[in-house]
PDB file of C-alpha atoms in Angstrom:
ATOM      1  CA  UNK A   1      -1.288  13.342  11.490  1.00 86.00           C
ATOM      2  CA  UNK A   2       0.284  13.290   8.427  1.00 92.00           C
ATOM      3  CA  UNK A   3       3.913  12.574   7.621  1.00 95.00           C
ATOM      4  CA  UNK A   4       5.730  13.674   4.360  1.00 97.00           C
ATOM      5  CA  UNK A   5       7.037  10.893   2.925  1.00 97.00           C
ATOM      6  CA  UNK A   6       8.614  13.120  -0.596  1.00 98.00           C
ATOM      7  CA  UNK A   7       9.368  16.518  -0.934  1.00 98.00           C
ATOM      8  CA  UNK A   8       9.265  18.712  -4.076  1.00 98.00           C
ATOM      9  CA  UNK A   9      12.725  18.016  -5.149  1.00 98.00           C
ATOM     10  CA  UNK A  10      11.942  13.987  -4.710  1.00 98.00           C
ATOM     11  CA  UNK A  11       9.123  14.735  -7.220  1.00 98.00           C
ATOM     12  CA  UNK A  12      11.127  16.197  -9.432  1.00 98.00           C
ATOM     13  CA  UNK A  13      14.062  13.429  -9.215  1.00 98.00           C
ATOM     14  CA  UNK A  14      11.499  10.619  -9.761  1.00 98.00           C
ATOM     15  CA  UNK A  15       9.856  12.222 -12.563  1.00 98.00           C
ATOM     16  CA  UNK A  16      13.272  12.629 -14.301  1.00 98.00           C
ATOM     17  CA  UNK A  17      14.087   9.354 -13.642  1.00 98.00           C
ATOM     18  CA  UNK A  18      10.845   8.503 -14.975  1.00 98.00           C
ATOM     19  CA  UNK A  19      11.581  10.293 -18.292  1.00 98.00           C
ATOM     20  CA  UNK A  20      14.497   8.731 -18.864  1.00 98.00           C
ATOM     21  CA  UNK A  21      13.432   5.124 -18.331  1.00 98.00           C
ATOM     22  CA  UNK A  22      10.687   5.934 -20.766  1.00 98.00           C
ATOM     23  CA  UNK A  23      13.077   6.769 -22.943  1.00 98.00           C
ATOM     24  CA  UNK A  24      15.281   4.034 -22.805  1.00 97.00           C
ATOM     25  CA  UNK A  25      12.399   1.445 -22.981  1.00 98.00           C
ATOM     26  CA  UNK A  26      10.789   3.186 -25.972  1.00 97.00           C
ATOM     27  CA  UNK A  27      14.672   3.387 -27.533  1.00 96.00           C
ATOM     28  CA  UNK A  28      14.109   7.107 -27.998  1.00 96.00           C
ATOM     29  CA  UNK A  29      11.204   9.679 -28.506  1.00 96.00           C
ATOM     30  CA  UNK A  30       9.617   8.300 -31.415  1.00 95.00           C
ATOM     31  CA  UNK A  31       6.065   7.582 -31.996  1.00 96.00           C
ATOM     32  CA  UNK A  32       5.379   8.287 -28.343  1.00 98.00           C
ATOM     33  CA  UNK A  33       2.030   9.660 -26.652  1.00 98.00           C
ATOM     34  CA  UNK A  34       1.560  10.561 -23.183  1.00 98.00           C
ATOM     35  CA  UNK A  35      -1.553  10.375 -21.782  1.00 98.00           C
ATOM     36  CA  UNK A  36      -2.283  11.674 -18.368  1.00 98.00           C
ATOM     37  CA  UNK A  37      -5.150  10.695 -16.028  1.00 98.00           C
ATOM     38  CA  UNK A  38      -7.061  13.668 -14.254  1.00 96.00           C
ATOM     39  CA  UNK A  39      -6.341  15.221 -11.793  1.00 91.00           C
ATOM     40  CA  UNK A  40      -2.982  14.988 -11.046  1.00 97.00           C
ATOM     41  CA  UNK A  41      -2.037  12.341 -13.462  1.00 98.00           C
ATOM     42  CA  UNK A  42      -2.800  15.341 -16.072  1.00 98.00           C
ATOM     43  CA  UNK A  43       0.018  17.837 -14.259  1.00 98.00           C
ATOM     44  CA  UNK A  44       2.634  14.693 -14.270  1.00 98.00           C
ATOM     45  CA  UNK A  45       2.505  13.729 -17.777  1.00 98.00           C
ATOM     46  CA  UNK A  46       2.815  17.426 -18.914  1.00 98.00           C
ATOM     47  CA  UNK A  47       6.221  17.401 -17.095  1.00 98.00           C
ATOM     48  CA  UNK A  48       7.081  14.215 -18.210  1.00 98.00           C
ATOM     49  CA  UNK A  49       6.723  15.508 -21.074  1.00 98.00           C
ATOM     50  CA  UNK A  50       8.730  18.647 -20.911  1.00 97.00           C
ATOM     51  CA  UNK A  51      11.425  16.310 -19.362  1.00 97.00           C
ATOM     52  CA  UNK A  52      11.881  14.460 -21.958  1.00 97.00           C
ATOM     53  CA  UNK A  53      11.798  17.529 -24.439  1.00 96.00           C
ATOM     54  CA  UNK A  54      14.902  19.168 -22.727  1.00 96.00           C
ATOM     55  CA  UNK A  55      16.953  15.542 -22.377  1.00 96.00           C
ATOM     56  CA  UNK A  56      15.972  14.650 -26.229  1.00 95.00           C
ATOM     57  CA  UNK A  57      15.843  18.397 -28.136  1.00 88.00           C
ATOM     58  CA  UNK A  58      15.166  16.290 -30.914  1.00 85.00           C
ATOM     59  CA  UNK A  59      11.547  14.877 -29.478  1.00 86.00           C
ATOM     60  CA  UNK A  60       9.344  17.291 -31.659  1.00 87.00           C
ATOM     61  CA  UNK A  61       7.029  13.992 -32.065  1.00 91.00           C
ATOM     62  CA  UNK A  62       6.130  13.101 -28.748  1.00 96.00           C
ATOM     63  CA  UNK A  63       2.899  14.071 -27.723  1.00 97.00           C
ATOM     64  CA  UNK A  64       0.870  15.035 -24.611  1.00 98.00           C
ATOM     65  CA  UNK A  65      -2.696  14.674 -23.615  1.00 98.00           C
ATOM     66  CA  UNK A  66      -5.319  13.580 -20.857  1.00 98.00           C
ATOM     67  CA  UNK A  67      -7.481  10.441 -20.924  1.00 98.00           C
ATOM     68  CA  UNK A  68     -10.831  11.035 -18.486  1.00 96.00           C
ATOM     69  CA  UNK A  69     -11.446   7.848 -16.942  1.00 95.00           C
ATOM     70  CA  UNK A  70     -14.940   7.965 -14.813  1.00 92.00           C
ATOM     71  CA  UNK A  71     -17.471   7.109 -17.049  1.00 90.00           C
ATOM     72  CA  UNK A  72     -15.581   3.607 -17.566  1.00 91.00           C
ATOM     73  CA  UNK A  73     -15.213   2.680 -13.927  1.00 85.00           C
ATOM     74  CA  UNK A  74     -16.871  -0.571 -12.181  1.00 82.00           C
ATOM     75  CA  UNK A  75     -17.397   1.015  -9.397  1.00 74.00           C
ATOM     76  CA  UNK A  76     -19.413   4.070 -10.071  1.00 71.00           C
ATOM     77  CA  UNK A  77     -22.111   3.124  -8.167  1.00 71.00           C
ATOM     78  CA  UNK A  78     -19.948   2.402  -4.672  1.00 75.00           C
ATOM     79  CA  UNK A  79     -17.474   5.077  -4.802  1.00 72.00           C
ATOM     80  CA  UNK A  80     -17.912   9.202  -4.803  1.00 70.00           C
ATOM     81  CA  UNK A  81     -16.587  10.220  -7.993  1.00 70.00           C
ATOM     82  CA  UNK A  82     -15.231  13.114  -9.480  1.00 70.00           C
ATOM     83  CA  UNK A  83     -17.052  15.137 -12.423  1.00 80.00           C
ATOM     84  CA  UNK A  84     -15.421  14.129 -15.724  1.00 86.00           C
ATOM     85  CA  UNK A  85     -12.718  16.204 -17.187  1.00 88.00           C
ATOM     86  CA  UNK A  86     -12.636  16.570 -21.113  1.00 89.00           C
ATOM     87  CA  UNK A  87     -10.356  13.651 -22.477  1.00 94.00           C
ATOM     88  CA  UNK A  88      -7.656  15.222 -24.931  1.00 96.00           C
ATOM     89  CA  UNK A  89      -5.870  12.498 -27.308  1.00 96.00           C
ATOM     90  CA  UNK A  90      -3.340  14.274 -29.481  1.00 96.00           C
ATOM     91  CA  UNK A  91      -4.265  12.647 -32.866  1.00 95.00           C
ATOM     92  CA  UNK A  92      -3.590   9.035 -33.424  1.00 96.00           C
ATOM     93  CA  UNK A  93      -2.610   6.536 -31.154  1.00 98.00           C
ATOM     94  CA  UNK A  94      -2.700   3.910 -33.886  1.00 98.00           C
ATOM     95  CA  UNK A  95       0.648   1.756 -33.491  1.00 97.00           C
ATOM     96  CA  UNK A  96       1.936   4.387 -31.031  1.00 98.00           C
ATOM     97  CA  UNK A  97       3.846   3.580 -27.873  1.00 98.00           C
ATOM     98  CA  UNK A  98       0.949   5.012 -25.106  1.00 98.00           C
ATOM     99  CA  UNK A  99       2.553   5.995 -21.821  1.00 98.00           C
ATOM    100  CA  UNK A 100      -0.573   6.354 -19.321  1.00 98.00           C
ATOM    101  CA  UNK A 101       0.623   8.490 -16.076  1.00 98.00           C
ATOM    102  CA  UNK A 102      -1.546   8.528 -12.858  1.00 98.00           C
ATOM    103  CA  UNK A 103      -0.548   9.646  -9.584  1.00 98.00           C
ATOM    104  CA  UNK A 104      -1.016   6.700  -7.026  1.00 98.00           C
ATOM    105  CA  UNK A 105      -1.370   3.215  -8.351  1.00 98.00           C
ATOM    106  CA  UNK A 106      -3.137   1.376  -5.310  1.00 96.00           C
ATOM    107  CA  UNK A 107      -6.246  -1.461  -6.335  1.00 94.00           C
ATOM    108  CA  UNK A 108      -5.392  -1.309 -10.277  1.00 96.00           C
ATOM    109  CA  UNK A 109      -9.385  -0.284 -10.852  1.00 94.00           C
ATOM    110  CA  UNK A 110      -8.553   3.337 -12.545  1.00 95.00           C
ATOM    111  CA  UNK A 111      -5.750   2.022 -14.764  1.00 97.00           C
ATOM    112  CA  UNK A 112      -8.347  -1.014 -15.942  1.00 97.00           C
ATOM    113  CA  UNK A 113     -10.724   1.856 -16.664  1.00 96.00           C
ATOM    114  CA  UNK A 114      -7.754   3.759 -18.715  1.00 97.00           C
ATOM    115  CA  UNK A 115      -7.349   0.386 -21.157  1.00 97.00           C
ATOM    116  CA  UNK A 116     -11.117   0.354 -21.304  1.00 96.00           C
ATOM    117  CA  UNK A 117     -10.995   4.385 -22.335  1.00 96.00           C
ATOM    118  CA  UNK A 118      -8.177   4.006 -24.246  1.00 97.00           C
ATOM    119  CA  UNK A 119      -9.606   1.376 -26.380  1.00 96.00           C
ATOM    120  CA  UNK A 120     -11.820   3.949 -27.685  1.00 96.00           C
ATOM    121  CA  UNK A 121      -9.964   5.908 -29.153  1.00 97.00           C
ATOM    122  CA  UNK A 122      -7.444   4.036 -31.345  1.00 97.00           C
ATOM    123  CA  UNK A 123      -5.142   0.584 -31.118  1.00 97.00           C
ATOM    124  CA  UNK A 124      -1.295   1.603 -29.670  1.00 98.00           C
ATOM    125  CA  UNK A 125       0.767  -0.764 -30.476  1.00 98.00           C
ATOM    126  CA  UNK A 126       2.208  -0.771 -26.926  1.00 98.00           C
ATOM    127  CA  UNK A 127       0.786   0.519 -23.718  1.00 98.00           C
ATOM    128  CA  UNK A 128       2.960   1.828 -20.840  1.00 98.00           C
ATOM    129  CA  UNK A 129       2.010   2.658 -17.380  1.00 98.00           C
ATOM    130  CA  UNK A 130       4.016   5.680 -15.642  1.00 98.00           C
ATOM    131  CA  UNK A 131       3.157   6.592 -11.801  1.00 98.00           C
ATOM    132  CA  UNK A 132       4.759   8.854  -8.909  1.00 98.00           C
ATOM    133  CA  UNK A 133       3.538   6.262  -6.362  1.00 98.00           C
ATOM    134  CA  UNK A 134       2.760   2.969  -5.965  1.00 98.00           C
ATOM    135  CA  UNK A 135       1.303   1.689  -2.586  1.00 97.00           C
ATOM    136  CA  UNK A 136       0.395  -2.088  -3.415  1.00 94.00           C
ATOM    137  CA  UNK A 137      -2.972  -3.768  -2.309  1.00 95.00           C
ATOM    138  CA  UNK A 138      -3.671  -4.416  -6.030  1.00 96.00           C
ATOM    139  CA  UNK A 139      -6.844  -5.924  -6.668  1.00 94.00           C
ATOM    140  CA  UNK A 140      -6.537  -6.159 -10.431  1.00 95.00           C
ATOM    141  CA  UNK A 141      -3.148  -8.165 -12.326  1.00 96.00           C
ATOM    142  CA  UNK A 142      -2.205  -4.388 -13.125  1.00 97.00           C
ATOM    143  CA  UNK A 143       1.730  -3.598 -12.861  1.00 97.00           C
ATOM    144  CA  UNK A 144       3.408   0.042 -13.318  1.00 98.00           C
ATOM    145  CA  UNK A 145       5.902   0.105 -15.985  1.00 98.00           C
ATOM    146  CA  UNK A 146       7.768   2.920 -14.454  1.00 98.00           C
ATOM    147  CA  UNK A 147       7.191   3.919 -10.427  1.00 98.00           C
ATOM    148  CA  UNK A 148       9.019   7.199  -8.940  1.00 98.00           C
ATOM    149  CA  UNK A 149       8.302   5.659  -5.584  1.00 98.00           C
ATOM    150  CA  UNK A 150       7.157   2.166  -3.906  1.00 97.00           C
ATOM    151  CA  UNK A 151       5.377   3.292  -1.017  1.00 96.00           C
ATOM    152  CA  UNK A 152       4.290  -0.006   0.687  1.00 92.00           C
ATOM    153  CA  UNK A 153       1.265   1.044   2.905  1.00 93.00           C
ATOM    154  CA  UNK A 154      -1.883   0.011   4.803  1.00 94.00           C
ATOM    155  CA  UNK A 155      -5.361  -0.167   3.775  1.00 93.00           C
ATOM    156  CA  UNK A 156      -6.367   2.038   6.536  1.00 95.00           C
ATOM    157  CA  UNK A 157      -3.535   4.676   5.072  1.00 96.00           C
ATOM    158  CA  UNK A 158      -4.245   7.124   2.834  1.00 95.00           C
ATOM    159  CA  UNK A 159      -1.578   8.841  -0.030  1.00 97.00           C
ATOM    160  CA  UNK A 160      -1.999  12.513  -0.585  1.00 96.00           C
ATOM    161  CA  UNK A 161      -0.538  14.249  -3.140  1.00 97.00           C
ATOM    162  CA  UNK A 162      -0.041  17.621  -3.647  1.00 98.00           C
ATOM    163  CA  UNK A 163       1.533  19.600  -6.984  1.00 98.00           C
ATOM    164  CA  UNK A 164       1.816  23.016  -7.524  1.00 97.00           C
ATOM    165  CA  UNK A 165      -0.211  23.601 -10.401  1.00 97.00           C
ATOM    166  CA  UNK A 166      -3.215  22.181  -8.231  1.00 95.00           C
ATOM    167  CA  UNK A 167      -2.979  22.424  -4.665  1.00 96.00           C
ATOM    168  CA  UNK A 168       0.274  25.978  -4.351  1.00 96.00           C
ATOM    169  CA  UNK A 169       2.216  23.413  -2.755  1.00 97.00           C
ATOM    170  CA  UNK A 170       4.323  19.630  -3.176  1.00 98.00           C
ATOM    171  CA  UNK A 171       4.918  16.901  -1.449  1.00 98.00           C
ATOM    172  CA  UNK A 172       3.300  13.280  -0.391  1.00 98.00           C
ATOM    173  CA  UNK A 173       2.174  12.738   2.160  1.00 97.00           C
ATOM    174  CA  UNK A 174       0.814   9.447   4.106  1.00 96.00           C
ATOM    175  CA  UNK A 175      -1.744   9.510   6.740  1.00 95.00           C
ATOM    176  CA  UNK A 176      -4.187   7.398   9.164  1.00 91.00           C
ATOM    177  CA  UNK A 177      -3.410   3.434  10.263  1.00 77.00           C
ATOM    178  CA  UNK A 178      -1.642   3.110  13.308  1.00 68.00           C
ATOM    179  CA  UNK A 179       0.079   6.558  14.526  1.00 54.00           C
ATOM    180  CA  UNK A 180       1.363   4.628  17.983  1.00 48.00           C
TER     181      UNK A 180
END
């Protein structure tokens, strides 16, 4: 059974939160990208982006886009994976700042991927990592940058979440380990 462990209006507090670190580490909007990872990672970083756009009117710069990550994984031949989504890099990232924005950081293997993607398409002069949740169990020396929520949970647990743009509804959830 599943237990909800945010609710849409934690979402949306971590994800302003969010915004406004990004801000303050950047020192404002300029020469900032933000790149989200599909699925979810994609619906995120569109409203960190419009977040930021309302708290800084003057962040006509910033730009959005996705960054398809499964052709670059090590571990496409253990894992089911997803069919690619189109990767969308708003011009440049040359000597950008290049906030990456996933959903649920857990082993560290799809943000690796991201660098390894990301590579491809330009040099950013820094690289940022943005997620809702992190759960721990790392596997990789990967750390988030900015986290709306430190979930500590089991490896026998799974994180679900759910946004409105992809699934009618939001919240996260955890489920599985020990229900006792």
């Amino acid at each position: 059974m599943a237990r909800t462990v945010l609710t849409q209006a934690d979402i949306t507090r971590a994800l302003t939160r969010i915004s406004h670190e990004i801000l303050e580490s950047n020192r404002g909007p300029d020469n900032l990208v933000i790149l989200g990872i599909p699925t979810r990672g994609v619906v995120l970083a569109r409203r960190i982006f419009e977040t930021i756009q309302r708290i800084e009117p003057s962040a006509k710069d910033v730009r959005v886009g996705s960054l398809d990550v499964t052709l670059y994984r090590d571990d496409l031949t253990r894992t089911r994976t997803r069919t690619p989504a189109p990767t969308q890099v708003p011009g440049s990232i040359d000597g950008r700042t290049v906030v990456l924005v996933d959903d649920v950081l857990y082993s560290g293997r799809t943000i690796r991927a991201a660098l390894d993607a990301l590579g491809d398409h330009g040099r950013p002069s820094i690289v940022r990592l943005a997620v809702l949740v992190d759960r721990g169990h790392r596997e990789l020396p990967i750390r988030a940058d900015f986290v709306g929520k430190n979930l500590p949970s089991s490896t026998e647990e799974r994180i679900n979440l759910h946004l409105a743009e992809t699934d009618g509804d939001e919240f996260v959830s955890i489920e599985g380990g020990d229900e006792a």
